[in-house]
mmCIF file of C-alpha atoms and ligand atoms in Angstrom:
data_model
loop_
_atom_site.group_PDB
_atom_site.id
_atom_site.type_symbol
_atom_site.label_atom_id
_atom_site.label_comp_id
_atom_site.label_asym_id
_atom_site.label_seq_id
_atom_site.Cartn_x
_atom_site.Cartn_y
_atom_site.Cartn_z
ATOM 1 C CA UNK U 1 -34.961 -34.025 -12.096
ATOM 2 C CA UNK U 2 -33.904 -32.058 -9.106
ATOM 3 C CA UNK U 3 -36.400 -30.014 -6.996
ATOM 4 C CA UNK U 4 -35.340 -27.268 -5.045
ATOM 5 C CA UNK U 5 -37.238 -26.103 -2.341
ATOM 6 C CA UNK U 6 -39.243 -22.793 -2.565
ATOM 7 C CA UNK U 7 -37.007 -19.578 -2.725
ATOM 8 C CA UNK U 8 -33.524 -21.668 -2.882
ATOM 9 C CA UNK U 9 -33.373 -21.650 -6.988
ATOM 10 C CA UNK U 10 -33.281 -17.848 -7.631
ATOM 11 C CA UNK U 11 -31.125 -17.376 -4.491
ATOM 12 C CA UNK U 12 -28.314 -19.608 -6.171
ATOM 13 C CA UNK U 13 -28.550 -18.568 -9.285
ATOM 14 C CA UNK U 14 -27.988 -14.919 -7.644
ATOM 15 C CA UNK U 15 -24.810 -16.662 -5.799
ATOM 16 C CA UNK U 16 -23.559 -18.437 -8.951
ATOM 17 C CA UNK U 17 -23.988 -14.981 -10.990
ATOM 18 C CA UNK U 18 -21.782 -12.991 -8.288
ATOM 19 C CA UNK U 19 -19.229 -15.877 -8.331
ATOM 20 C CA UNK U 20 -19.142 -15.642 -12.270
ATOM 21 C CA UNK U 21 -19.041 -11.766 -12.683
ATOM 22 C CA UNK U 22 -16.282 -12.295 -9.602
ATOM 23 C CA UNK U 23 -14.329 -14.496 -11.530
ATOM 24 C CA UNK U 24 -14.779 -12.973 -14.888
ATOM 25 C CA UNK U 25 -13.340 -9.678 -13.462
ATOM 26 C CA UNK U 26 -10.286 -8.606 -14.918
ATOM 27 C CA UNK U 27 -7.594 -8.373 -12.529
ATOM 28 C CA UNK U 28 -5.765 -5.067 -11.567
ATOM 29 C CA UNK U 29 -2.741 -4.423 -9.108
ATOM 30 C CA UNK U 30 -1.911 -1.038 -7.953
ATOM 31 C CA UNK U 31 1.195 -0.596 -6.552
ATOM 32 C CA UNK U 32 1.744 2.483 -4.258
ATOM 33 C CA UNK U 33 4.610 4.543 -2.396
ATOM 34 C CA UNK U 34 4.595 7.505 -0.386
ATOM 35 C CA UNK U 35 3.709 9.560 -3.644
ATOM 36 C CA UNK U 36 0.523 8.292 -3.800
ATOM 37 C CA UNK U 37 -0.021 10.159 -0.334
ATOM 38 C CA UNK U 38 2.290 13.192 -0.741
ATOM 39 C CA UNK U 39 -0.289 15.642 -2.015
ATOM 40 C CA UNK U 40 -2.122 14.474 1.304
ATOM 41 C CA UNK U 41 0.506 15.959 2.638
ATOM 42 C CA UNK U 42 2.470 12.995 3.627
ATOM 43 C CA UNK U 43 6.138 13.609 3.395
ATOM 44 C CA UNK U 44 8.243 11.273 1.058
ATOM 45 C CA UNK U 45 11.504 9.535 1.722
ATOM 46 C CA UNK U 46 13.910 9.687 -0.600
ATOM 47 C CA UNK U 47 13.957 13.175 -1.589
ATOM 48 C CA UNK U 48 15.459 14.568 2.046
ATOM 49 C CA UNK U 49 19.345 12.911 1.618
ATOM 50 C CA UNK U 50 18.300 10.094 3.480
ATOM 51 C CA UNK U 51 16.781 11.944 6.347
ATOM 52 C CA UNK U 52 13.481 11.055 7.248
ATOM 53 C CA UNK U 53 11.256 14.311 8.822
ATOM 54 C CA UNK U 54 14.763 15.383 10.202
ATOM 55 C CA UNK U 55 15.921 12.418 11.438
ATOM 56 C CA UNK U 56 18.388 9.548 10.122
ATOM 57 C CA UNK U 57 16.612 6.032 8.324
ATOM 58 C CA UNK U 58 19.001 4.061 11.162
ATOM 59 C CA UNK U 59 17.793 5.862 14.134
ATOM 60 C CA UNK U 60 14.172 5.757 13.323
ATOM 61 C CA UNK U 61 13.284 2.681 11.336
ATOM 62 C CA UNK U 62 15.713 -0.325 12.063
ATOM 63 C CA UNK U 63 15.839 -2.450 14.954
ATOM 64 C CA UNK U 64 19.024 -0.993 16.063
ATOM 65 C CA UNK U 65 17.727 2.346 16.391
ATOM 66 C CA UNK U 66 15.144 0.778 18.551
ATOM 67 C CA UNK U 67 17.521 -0.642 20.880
ATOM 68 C CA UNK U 68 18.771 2.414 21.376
ATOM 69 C CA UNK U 69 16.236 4.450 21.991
ATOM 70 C CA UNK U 70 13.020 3.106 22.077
ATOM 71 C CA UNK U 71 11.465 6.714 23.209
ATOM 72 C CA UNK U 72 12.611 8.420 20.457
ATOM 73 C CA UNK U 73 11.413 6.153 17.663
ATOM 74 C CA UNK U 74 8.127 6.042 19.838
ATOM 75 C CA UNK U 75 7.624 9.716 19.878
ATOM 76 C CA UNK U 76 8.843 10.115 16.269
ATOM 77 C CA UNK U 77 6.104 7.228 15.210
ATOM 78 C CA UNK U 78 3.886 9.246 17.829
ATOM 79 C CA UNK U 79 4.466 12.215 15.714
ATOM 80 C CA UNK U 80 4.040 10.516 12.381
ATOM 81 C CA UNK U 81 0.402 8.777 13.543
ATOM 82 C CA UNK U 82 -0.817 12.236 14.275
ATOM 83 C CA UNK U 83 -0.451 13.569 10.185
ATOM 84 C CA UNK U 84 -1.935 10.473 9.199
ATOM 85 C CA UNK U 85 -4.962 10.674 10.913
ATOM 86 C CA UNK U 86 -4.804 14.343 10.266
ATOM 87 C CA UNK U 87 -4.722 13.578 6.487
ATOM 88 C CA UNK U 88 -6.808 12.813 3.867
ATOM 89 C CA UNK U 89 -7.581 10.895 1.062
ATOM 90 C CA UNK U 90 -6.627 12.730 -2.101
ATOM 91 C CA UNK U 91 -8.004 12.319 -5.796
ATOM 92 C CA UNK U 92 -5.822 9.361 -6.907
ATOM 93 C CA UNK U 93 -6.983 7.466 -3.965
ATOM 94 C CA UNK U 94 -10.576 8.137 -4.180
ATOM 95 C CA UNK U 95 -9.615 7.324 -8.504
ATOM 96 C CA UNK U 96 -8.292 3.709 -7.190
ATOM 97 C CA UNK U 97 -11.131 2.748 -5.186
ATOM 98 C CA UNK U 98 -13.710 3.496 -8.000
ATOM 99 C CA UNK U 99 -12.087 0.773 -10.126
ATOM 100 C CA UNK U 100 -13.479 -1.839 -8.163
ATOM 101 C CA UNK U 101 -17.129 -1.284 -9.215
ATOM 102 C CA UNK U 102 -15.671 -2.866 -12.669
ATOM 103 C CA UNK U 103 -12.409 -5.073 -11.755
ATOM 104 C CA UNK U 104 -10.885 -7.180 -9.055
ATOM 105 C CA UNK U 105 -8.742 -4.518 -7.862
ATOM 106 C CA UNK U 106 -5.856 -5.354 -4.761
ATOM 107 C CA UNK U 107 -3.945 -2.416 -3.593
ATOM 108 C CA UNK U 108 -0.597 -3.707 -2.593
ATOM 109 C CA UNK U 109 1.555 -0.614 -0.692
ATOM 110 C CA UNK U 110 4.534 0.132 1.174
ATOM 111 C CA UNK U 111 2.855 2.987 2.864
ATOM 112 C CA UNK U 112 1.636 2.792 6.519
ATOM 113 C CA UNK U 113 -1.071 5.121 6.646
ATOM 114 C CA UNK U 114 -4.546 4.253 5.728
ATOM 115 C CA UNK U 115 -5.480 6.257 3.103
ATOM 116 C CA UNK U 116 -6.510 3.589 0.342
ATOM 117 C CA UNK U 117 -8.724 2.400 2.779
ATOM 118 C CA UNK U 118 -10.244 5.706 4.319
ATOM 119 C CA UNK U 119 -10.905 6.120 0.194
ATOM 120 C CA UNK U 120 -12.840 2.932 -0.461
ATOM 121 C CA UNK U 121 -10.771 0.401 -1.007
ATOM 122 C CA UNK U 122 -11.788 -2.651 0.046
ATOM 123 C CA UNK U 123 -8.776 -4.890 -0.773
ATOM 124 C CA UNK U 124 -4.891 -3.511 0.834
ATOM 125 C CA UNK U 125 -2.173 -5.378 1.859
ATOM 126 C CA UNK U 126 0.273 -3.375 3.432
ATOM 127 C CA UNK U 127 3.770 -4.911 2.559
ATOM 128 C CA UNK U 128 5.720 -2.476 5.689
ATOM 129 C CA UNK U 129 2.785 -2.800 8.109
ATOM 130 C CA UNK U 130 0.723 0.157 9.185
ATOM 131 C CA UNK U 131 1.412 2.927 11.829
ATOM 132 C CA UNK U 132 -2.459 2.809 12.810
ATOM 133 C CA UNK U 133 -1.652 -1.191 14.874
ATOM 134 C CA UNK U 134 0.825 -1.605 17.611
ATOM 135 C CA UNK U 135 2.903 -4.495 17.694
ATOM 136 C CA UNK U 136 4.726 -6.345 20.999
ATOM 137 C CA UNK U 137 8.212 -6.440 20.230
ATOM 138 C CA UNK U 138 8.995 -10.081 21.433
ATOM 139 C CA UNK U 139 6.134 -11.514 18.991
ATOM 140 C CA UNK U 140 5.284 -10.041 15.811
ATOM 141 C CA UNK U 141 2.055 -12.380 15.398
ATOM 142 C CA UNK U 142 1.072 -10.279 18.191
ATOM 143 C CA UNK U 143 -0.690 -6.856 16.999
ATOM 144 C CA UNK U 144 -3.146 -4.603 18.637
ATOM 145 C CA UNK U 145 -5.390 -2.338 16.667
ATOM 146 C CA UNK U 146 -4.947 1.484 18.826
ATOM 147 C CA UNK U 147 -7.549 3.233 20.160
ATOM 148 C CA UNK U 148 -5.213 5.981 21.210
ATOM 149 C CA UNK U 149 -2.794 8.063 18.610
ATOM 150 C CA UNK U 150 0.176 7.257 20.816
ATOM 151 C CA UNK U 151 2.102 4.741 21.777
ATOM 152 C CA UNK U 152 3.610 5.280 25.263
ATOM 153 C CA UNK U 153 7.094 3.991 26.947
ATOM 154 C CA UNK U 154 5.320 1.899 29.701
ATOM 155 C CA UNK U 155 3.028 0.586 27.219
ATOM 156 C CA UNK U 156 3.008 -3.270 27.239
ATOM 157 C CA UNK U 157 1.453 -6.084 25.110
ATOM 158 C CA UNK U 158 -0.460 -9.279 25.825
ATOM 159 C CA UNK U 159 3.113 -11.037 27.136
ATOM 160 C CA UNK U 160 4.055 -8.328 28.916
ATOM 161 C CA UNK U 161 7.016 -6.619 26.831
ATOM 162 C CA UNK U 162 7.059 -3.223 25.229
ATOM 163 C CA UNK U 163 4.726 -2.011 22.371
ATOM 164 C CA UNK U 164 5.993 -0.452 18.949
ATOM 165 C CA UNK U 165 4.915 0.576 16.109
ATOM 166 C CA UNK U 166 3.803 -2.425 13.825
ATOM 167 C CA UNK U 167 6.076 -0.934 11.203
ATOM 168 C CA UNK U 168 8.080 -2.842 9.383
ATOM 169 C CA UNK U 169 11.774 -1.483 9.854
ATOM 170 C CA UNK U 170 15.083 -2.048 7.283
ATOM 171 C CA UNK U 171 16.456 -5.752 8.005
ATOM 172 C CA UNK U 172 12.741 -7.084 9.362
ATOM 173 C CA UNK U 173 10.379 -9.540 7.160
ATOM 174 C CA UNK U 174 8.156 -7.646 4.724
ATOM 175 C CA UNK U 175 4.606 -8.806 4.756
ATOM 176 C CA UNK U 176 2.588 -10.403 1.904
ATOM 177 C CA UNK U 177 5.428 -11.131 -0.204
ATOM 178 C CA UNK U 178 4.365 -14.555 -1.618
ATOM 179 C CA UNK U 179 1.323 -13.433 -1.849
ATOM 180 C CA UNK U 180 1.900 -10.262 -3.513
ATOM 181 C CA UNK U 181 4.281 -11.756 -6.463
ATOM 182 C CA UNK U 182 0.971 -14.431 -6.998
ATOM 183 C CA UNK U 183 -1.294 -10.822 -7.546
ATOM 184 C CA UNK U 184 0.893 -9.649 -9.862
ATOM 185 C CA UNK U 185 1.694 -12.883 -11.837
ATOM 186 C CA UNK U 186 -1.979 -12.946 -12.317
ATOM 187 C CA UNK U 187 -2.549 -9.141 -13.139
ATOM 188 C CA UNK U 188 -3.905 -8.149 -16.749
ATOM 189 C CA UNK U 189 -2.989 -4.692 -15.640
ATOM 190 C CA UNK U 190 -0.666 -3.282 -12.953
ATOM 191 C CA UNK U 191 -0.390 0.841 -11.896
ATOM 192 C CA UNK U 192 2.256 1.689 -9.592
ATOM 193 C CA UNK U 193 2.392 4.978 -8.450
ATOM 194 C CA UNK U 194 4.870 7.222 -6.764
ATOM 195 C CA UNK U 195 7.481 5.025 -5.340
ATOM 196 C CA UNK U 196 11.273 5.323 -6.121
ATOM 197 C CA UNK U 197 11.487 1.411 -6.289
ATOM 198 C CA UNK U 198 14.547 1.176 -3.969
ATOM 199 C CA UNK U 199 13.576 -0.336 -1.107
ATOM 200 C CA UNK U 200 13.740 -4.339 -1.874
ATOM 201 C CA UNK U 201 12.499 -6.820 -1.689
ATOM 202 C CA UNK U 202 9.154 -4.708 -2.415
ATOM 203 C CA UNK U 203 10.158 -2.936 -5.183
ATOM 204 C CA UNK U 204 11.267 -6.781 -6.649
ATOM 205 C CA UNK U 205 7.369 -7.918 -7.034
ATOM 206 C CA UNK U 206 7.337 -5.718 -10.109
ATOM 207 C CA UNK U 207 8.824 -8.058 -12.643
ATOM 208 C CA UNK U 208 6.224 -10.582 -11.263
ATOM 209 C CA UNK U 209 3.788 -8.257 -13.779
ATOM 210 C CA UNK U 210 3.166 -10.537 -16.992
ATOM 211 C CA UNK U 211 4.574 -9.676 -20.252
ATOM 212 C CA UNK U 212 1.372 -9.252 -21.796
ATOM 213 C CA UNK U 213 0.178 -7.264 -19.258
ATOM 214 C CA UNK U 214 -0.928 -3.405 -19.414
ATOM 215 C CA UNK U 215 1.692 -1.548 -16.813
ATOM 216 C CA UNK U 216 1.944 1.904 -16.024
ATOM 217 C CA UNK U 217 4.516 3.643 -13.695
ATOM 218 C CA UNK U 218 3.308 7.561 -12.441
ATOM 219 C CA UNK U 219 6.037 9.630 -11.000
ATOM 220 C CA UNK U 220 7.109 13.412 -11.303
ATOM 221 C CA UNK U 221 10.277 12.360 -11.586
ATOM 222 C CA UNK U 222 11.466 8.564 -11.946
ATOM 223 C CA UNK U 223 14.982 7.156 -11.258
ATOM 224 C CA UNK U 224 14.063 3.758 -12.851
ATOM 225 C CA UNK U 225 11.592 2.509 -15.273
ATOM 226 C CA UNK U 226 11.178 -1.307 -15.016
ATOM 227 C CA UNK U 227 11.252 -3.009 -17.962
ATOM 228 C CA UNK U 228 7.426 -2.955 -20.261
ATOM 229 C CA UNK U 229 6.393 -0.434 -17.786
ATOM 230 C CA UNK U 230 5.255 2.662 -19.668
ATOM 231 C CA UNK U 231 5.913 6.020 -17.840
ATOM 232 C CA UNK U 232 3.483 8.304 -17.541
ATOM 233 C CA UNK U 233 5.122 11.493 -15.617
ATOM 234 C CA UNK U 234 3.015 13.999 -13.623
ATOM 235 C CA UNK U 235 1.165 13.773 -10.022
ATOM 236 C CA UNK U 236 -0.859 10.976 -8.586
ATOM 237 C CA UNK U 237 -4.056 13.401 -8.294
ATOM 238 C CA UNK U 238 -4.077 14.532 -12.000
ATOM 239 C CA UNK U 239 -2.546 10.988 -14.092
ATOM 240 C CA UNK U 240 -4.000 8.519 -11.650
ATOM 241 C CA UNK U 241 -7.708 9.825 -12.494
ATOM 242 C CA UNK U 242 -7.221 10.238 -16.018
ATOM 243 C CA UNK U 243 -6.269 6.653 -16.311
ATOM 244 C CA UNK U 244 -9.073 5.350 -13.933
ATOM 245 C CA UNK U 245 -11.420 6.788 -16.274
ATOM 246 C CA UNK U 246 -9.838 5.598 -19.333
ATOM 247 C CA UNK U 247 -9.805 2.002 -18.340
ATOM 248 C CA UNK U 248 -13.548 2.556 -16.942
ATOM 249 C CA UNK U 249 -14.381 4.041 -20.205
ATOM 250 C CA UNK U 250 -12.415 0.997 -21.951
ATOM 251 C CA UNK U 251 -9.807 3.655 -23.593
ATOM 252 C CA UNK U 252 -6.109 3.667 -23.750
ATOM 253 C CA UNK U 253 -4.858 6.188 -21.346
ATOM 254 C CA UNK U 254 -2.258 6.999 -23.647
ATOM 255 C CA UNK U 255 -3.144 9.393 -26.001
HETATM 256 N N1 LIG W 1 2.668 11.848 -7.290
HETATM 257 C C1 LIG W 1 3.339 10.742 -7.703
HETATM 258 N N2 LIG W 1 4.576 10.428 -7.314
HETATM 259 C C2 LIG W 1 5.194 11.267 -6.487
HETATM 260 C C3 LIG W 1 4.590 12.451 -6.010
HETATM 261 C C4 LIG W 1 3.258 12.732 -6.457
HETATM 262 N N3 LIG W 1 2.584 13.804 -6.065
HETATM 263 N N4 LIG W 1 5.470 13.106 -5.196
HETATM 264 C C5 LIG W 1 6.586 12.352 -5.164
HETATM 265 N N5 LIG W 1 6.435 11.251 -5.941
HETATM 266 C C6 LIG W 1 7.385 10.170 -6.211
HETATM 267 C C7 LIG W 1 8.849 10.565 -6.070
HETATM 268 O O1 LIG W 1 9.324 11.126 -7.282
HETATM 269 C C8 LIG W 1 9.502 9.228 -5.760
HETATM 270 O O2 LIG W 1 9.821 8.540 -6.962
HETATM 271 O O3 LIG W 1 7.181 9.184 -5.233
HETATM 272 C C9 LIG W 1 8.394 8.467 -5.033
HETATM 273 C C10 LIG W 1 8.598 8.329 -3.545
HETATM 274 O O4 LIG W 1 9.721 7.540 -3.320
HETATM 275 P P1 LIG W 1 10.216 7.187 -1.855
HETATM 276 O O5 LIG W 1 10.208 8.421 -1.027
HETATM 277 O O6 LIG W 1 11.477 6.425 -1.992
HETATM 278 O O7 LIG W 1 9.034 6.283 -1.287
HETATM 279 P P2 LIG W 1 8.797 4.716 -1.451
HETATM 280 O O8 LIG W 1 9.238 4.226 -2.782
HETATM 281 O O9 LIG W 1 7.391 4.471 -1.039
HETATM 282 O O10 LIG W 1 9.768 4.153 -0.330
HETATM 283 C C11 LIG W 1 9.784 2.762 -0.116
HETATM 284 O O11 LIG W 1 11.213 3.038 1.785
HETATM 285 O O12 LIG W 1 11.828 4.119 3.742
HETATM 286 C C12 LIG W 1 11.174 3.050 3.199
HETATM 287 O O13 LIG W 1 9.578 1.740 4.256
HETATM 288 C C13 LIG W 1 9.724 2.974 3.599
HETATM 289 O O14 LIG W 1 7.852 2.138 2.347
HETATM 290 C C14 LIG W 1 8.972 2.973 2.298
HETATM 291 C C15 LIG W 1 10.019 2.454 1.337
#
């Protein structure tokens, strides 16, 4: 027979009943775009003919546009820090983060602001990086948390070279990737919410989701539907909730 010492025996059986419950949790991916934050009143992308808060993708988010003019896409970055720390969490976020009191919930987004987490959740991996950290633009390994809402020209990293935005722009790696496809092989149920799923190779990790799995897409509007997805059209603040509380309740959101 083993004997534990005094005090150890209900301590690990605490331990190996969080580990179980952990492990016994059914897995959930939701998969956000800039609708998830657009009643925040975070603009979207793709509904301004490829003009992004007045100005074009190429001179703003690509590393060409960079070259160019570095001030510019530092100001417009500058600009697009201030209305996310300006905004707030709205009710599909705040619906999202609730879920993890009952499942092992990973938010996997494309957007840069930090709204998921501002909400509660405790789990994000931001796939284009996040406009809250500063990168150096020689090293990408190298990122600085701000403690200032801009960015200036002048502004220099660890090595010594410029800082930008640790955004990830069109033609740069996107973060998480095999990572993300493993989270949604594994998923029993995957949401993904207001995104036009055009922008690869993000919008790819959806038909990582398992056959068998329970998959909702939320839109106003959709372009595509991808394949065992079921649609569910309306806002992220009023559908995101409703399903939240279905699955909480153990009901199908679909009525
Ligand atoms: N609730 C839910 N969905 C909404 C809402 C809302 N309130 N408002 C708009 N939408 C939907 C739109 O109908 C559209 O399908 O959100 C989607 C937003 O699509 P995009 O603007 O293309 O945003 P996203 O898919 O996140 O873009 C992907 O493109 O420019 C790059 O790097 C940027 O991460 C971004 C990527």
């Amino acid at each position: 027979m083993i004997v534990l010492p005094r005090g150890i025996g209900p301590a690990l059986s605490c331990g190996i009943t969080f580990l179980a419950k952990c492990m016994s949790m059914e897995k959930i991916v939701i998969f956000t775009g800039a609708g998830v934050s657009a009643e925040s009143g975070l603009k979207t992308f793709r509904a301004m003919d490829g003009l992004w808060n007045d100005h074009a993708i190429e001179d703003v988010a690509t590393p060409e546009g960079w070259a160019r003019n570095p001030a510019l896409v530092l100001d417009f970055y500058n600009q697009r820090r201030q209305e996310v720390l300006a905004a707030h969490p709205n009710a599909a976020h705040e619906a999202i983060a609730r879920l993890e009191s009952m499942f092992d919930v990973t938010v996997i987004t494309q957007n840069i602001d930090d709204l998921h987490e501002r909400a509660g959740s405790s789990k994000v991996l931001h796939v284009h990086g996040e406009i809250l950290k500063a990168r150096s633009s020689i090293d990408p390994e190298l990122i600085h948390t701000l403690d200032t809402p801009t960015i200036a020209p002048g502004d220099r990293c660890a090595k010594g070279s410029q800082l930008r935005p640790d955004v990830v722009w069109f033609g740069e790696a996107v973060r998480f990737m095999d990572e993300s496809e493993t989270l949604f092989a594994n998923a029993s149920r995957v949401l993904t919410i207001g995104t036009s799923l055009t922008v690869y190779p993000a919008a790819g990790l959806v038909k990582h989701a398992p056959y068998l799995a329970e998959k909702y897409l939320v839109s106003p509007d959709v372009q595509k539907v991808p394949y065992g997805f079921h649609f569910m059209r309306g806002l992220a603040t009023t559908v995101v909730p409703h399903i939240v509380t279905c699955w909480m309740e153990g009901r199908s959101p679909v009525r």
